[in-house]
Amino acid sequence: MKQFLFVLGDEAGSGASQVTLAVLDSLAEQYSQIALIRPVGTAAGDADTLVASARTALGAKLASATALYAEREAVDAFRNDPEGFVMDVLTAVEKLTADADVVVIAGAEAADADAVELHALNAELAREIGTRVVSVVDASGRDAAAAALVKSRSRLRAAEHLHLACSVALGTSAADDAVAVPAADDLI
């Protein structure tokens, strides 16, 4: 049975792309065919920066990788027909990941007025798929990383009824450039 995992940043610039690559690397140790789907990317298709980085890092282990929509196109479509857009994305995910053992979905992030719509889209997709979520927060410049994690965890669980696989706080140490994520068995 195909497994799904959704990586969701708390805000633009949270480091979710960096965590997504670390998650893909962790999963590659156990799974032979991994798919990366980014429903909303910096650009559609292979031009998305995360998709290109994943292709370079995973090579043949990546069964498929693509960004379905560019941000502006996705936000407009979601505003016009939220249910239809979610169904279109779910159909594309199923079609594009047919050969995968595990599918990582990289959530969309935005720092502007589109952030509310993209956050709603991420939550709806994760709910519809029934996947576990890796929540990513940028803890740099904050008083306590624990506060950021609690905020993220409670918002995901209470407001959106999502199943949290783990939370990752980046920027907790200036000397710590590596991203630590749980092993594949603990993520899926």
PDB file of N, CA and C in Angstrom, residues 44-91:
ATOM      1  N   ALA A  44       5.661  25.791 -12.341  1.00  0.00           N
ATOM      2  CA  ALA A  44       5.064  24.490 -12.614  1.00  0.00           C
ATOM      3  C   ALA A  44       6.098  23.558 -13.237  1.00  0.00           C
ATOM      4  N   GLY A  45       5.918  22.254 -13.028  1.00  0.00           N
ATOM      5  CA  GLY A  45       6.774  21.250 -13.643  1.00  0.00           C
ATOM      6  C   GLY A  45       8.149  21.150 -13.007  1.00  0.00           C
ATOM      7  N   ASP A  46       9.129  20.832 -13.855  1.00  0.00           N
ATOM      8  CA  ASP A  46      10.494  20.612 -13.382  1.00  0.00           C
ATOM      9  C   ASP A  46      11.235  21.909 -13.084  1.00  0.00           C
ATOM     10  N   ALA A  47      10.668  23.046 -13.447  1.00  0.00           N
ATOM     11  CA  ALA A  47      11.334  24.333 -13.216  1.00  0.00           C
ATOM     12  C   ALA A  47      11.324  24.742 -11.743  1.00  0.00           C
ATOM     13  N   ASP A  48      10.507  24.097 -10.937  1.00  0.00           N
ATOM     14  CA  ASP A  48      10.448  24.393  -9.509  1.00  0.00           C
ATOM     15  C   ASP A  48      11.779  24.037  -8.861  1.00  0.00           C
ATOM     16  N   THR A  49      12.271  24.904  -7.993  1.00  0.00           N
ATOM     17  CA  THR A  49      13.597  24.707  -7.391  1.00  0.00           C
ATOM     18  C   THR A  49      13.674  23.464  -6.503  1.00  0.00           C
ATOM     19  N   LEU A  50      12.637  23.169  -5.738  1.00  0.00           N
ATOM     20  CA  LEU A  50      12.640  21.981  -4.890  1.00  0.00           C
ATOM     21  C   LEU A  50      12.638  20.715  -5.743  1.00  0.00           C
ATOM     22  N   VAL A  51      11.838  20.685  -6.777  1.00  0.00           N
ATOM     23  CA  VAL A  51      11.778  19.523  -7.670  1.00  0.00           C
ATOM     24  C   VAL A  51      13.147  19.270  -8.292  1.00  0.00           C
ATOM     25  N   ALA A  52      13.783  20.320  -8.779  1.00  0.00           N
ATOM     26  CA  ALA A  52      15.108  20.182  -9.392  1.00  0.00           C
ATOM     27  C   ALA A  52      16.128  19.666  -8.378  1.00  0.00           C
ATOM     28  N   SER A  53      16.098  20.172  -7.160  1.00  0.00           N
ATOM     29  CA  SER A  53      17.023  19.725  -6.115  1.00  0.00           C
ATOM     30  C   SER A  53      16.786  18.260  -5.756  1.00  0.00           C
ATOM     31  N   ALA A  54      15.528  17.853  -5.686  1.00  0.00           N
ATOM     32  CA  ALA A  54      15.199  16.464  -5.352  1.00  0.00           C
ATOM     33  C   ALA A  54      15.675  15.517  -6.450  1.00  0.00           C
ATOM     34  N   ARG A  55      15.502  15.918  -7.700  1.00  0.00           N
ATOM     35  CA  ARG A  55      15.968  15.075  -8.817  1.00  0.00           C
ATOM     36  C   ARG A  55      17.484  14.870  -8.736  1.00  0.00           C
ATOM     37  N   THR A  56      18.201  15.929  -8.418  1.00  0.00           N
ATOM     38  CA  THR A  56      19.658  15.837  -8.295  1.00  0.00           C
ATOM     39  C   THR A  56      20.052  14.942  -7.122  1.00  0.00           C
ATOM     40  N   ALA A  57      19.385  15.093  -6.004  1.00  0.00           N
ATOM     41  CA  ALA A  57      19.750  14.360  -4.790  1.00  0.00           C
ATOM     42  C   ALA A  57      19.384  12.877  -4.840  1.00  0.00           C
ATOM     43  N   LEU A  58      18.221  12.540  -5.418  1.00  0.00           N
ATOM     44  CA  LEU A  58      17.741  11.160  -5.348  1.00  0.00           C
ATOM     45  C   LEU A  58      17.952  10.354  -6.617  1.00  0.00           C
ATOM     46  N   GLY A  59      18.087  10.995  -7.748  1.00  0.00           N
ATOM     47  CA  GLY A  59      18.322  10.288  -9.005  1.00  0.00           C
ATOM     48  C   GLY A  59      17.260   9.247  -9.304  1.00  0.00           C
ATOM     49  N   ALA A  60      17.692   8.000  -9.519  1.00  0.00           N
ATOM     50  CA  ALA A  60      16.799   6.924  -9.953  1.00  0.00           C
ATOM     51  C   ALA A  60      15.774   6.516  -8.897  1.00  0.00           C
ATOM     52  N   LYS A  61      16.022   6.826  -7.640  1.00  0.00           N
ATOM     53  CA  LYS A  61      15.050   6.474  -6.595  1.00  0.00           C
ATOM     54  C   LYS A  61      13.788   7.323  -6.659  1.00  0.00           C
ATOM     55  N   LEU A  62      13.857   8.416  -7.393  1.00  0.00           N
ATOM     56  CA  LEU A  62      12.712   9.310  -7.514  1.00  0.00           C
ATOM     57  C   LEU A  62      11.844   8.848  -8.685  1.00  0.00           C
ATOM     58  N   ALA A  63      10.728   8.200  -8.362  1.00  0.00           N
ATOM     59  CA  ALA A  63       9.833   7.680  -9.387  1.00  0.00           C
ATOM     60  C   ALA A  63       9.221   8.819 -10.209  1.00  0.00           C
ATOM     61  N   SER A  64       8.869   9.888  -9.534  1.00  0.00           N
ATOM     62  CA  SER A  64       8.347  11.076 -10.213  1.00  0.00           C
ATOM     63  C   SER A  64       8.513  12.265  -9.282  1.00  0.00           C
ATOM     64  N   ALA A  65       8.622  13.433  -9.912  1.00  0.00           N
ATOM     65  CA  ALA A  65       8.727  14.672  -9.150  1.00  0.00           C
ATOM     66  C   ALA A  65       8.226  15.801 -10.023  1.00  0.00           C
ATOM     67  N   THR A  66       7.304  16.579  -9.493  1.00  0.00           N
ATOM     68  CA  THR A  66       6.791  17.702 -10.261  1.00  0.00           C
ATOM     69  C   THR A  66       6.079  18.696  -9.357  1.00  0.00           C
ATOM     70  N   ALA A  67       6.019  19.915  -9.833  1.00  0.00           N
ATOM     71  CA  ALA A  67       5.165  20.933  -9.224  1.00  0.00           C
ATOM     72  C   ALA A  67       3.966  21.068 -10.157  1.00  0.00           C
ATOM     73  N   LEU A  68       2.778  20.955  -9.610  1.00  0.00           N
ATOM     74  CA  LEU A  68       1.571  20.948 -10.446  1.00  0.00           C
ATOM     75  C   LEU A  68       1.190  22.325 -10.964  1.00  0.00           C
ATOM     76  N   TYR A  69       1.294  23.337 -10.109  1.00  0.00           N
ATOM     77  CA  TYR A  69       0.851  24.678 -10.479  1.00  0.00           C
ATOM     78  C   TYR A  69       1.845  25.707  -9.956  1.00  0.00           C
ATOM     79  N   ALA A  70       1.975  26.799 -10.676  1.00  0.00           N
ATOM     80  CA  ALA A  70       2.705  27.949 -10.152  1.00  0.00           C
ATOM     81  C   ALA A  70       1.786  28.657  -9.159  1.00  0.00           C
ATOM     82  N   GLU A  71       2.375  29.391  -8.217  1.00  0.00           N
ATOM     83  CA  GLU A  71       1.609  29.975  -7.113  1.00  0.00           C
ATOM     84  C   GLU A  71       0.410  30.808  -7.551  1.00  0.00           C
ATOM     85  N   ARG A  72       0.607  31.755  -8.414  1.00  0.00           N
ATOM     86  CA  ARG A  72      -0.478  32.658  -8.810  1.00  0.00           C
ATOM     87  C   ARG A  72      -1.644  31.891  -9.434  1.00  0.00           C
ATOM     88  N   GLU A  73      -1.331  30.959 -10.321  1.00  0.00           N
ATOM     89  CA  GLU A  73      -2.345  30.137 -10.978  1.00  0.00           C
ATOM     90  C   GLU A  73      -3.131  29.320  -9.949  1.00  0.00           C
ATOM     91  N   ALA A  74      -2.429  28.749  -8.994  1.00  0.00           N
ATOM     92  CA  ALA A  74      -3.074  27.916  -7.978  1.00  0.00           C
ATOM     93  C   ALA A  74      -3.985  28.726  -7.074  1.00  0.00           C
ATOM     94  N   VAL A  75      -3.528  29.869  -6.625  1.00  0.00           N
ATOM     95  CA  VAL A  75      -4.335  30.700  -5.732  1.00  0.00           C
ATOM     96  C   VAL A  75      -5.616  31.132  -6.430  1.00  0.00           C
ATOM     97  N   ASP A  76      -5.510  31.563  -7.681  1.00  0.00           N
ATOM     98  CA  ASP A  76      -6.702  31.976  -8.432  1.00  0.00           C
ATOM     99  C   ASP A  76      -7.686  30.823  -8.593  1.00  0.00           C
ATOM    100  N   ALA A  77      -7.177  29.649  -8.948  1.00  0.00           N
ATOM    101  CA  ALA A  77      -8.042  28.486  -9.133  1.00  0.00           C
ATOM    102  C   ALA A  77      -8.692  28.065  -7.821  1.00  0.00           C
ATOM    103  N   PHE A  78      -7.936  28.091  -6.726  1.00  0.00           N
ATOM    104  CA  PHE A  78      -8.469  27.708  -5.423  1.00  0.00           C
ATOM    105  C   PHE A  78      -9.539  28.693  -4.961  1.00  0.00           C
ATOM    106  N   ARG A  79      -9.321  29.978  -5.191  1.00  0.00           N
ATOM    107  CA  ARG A  79     -10.326  30.989  -4.816  1.00  0.00           C
ATOM    108  C   ARG A  79     -11.614  30.810  -5.612  1.00  0.00           C
ATOM    109  N   ASN A  80     -11.486  30.490  -6.895  1.00  0.00           N
ATOM    110  CA  ASN A  80     -12.663  30.362  -7.764  1.00  0.00           C
ATOM    111  C   ASN A  80     -13.467  29.103  -7.504  1.00  0.00           C
ATOM    112  N   ASP A  81     -12.799  28.008  -7.208  1.00  0.00           N
ATOM    113  CA  ASP A  81     -13.480  26.730  -7.008  1.00  0.00           C
ATOM    114  C   ASP A  81     -12.648  25.841  -6.093  1.00  0.00           C
ATOM    115  N   PRO A  82     -12.712  26.082  -4.770  1.00  0.00           N
ATOM    116  CA  PRO A  82     -11.861  25.323  -3.838  1.00  0.00           C
ATOM    117  C   PRO A  82     -12.020  23.805  -3.952  1.00  0.00           C
ATOM    118  N   GLU A  83     -13.262  23.328  -3.974  1.00  0.00           N
ATOM    119  CA  GLU A  83     -13.477  21.882  -4.027  1.00  0.00           C
ATOM    120  C   GLU A  83     -12.991  21.298  -5.337  1.00  0.00           C
ATOM    121  N   GLY A  84     -13.265  21.970  -6.446  1.00  0.00           N
ATOM    122  CA  GLY A  84     -12.824  21.493  -7.754  1.00  0.00           C
ATOM    123  C   GLY A  84     -11.314  21.469  -7.866  1.00  0.00           C
ATOM    124  N   PHE A  85     -10.663  22.504  -7.330  1.00  0.00           N
ATOM    125  CA  PHE A  85      -9.207  22.560  -7.395  1.00  0.00           C
ATOM    126  C   PHE A  85      -8.585  21.441  -6.568  1.00  0.00           C
ATOM    127  N   VAL A  86      -9.101  21.209  -5.374  1.00  0.00           N
ATOM    128  CA  VAL A  86      -8.586  20.124  -4.534  1.00  0.00           C
ATOM    129  C   VAL A  86      -8.762  18.783  -5.243  1.00  0.00           C
ATOM    130  N   MET A  87      -9.911  18.568  -5.861  1.00  0.00           N
ATOM    131  CA  MET A  87     -10.135  17.310  -6.587  1.00  0.00           C
ATOM    132  C   MET A  87      -9.172  17.167  -7.767  1.00  0.00           C
ATOM    133  N   ASP A  88      -8.910  18.259  -8.478  1.00  0.00           N
ATOM    134  CA  ASP A  88      -7.940  18.218  -9.584  1.00  0.00           C
ATOM    135  C   ASP A  88      -6.556  17.840  -9.082  1.00  0.00           C
ATOM    136  N   VAL A  89      -6.147  18.420  -7.964  1.00  0.00           N
ATOM    137  CA  VAL A  89      -4.838  18.100  -7.397  1.00  0.00           C
ATOM    138  C   VAL A  89      -4.791  16.637  -6.960  1.00  0.00           C
ATOM    139  N   LEU A  90      -5.829  16.162  -6.285  1.00  0.00           N
ATOM    140  CA  LEU A  90      -5.851  14.770  -5.826  1.00  0.00           C
ATOM    141  C   LEU A  90      -5.796  13.788  -6.998  1.00  0.00           C
ATOM    142  N   THR A  91      -6.507  14.103  -8.074  1.00  0.00           N
ATOM    143  CA  THR A  91      -6.481  13.261  -9.273  1.00  0.00           C
ATOM    144  C   THR A  91      -5.079  13.235  -9.874  1.00  0.00           C
TER     145      THR A  91
END
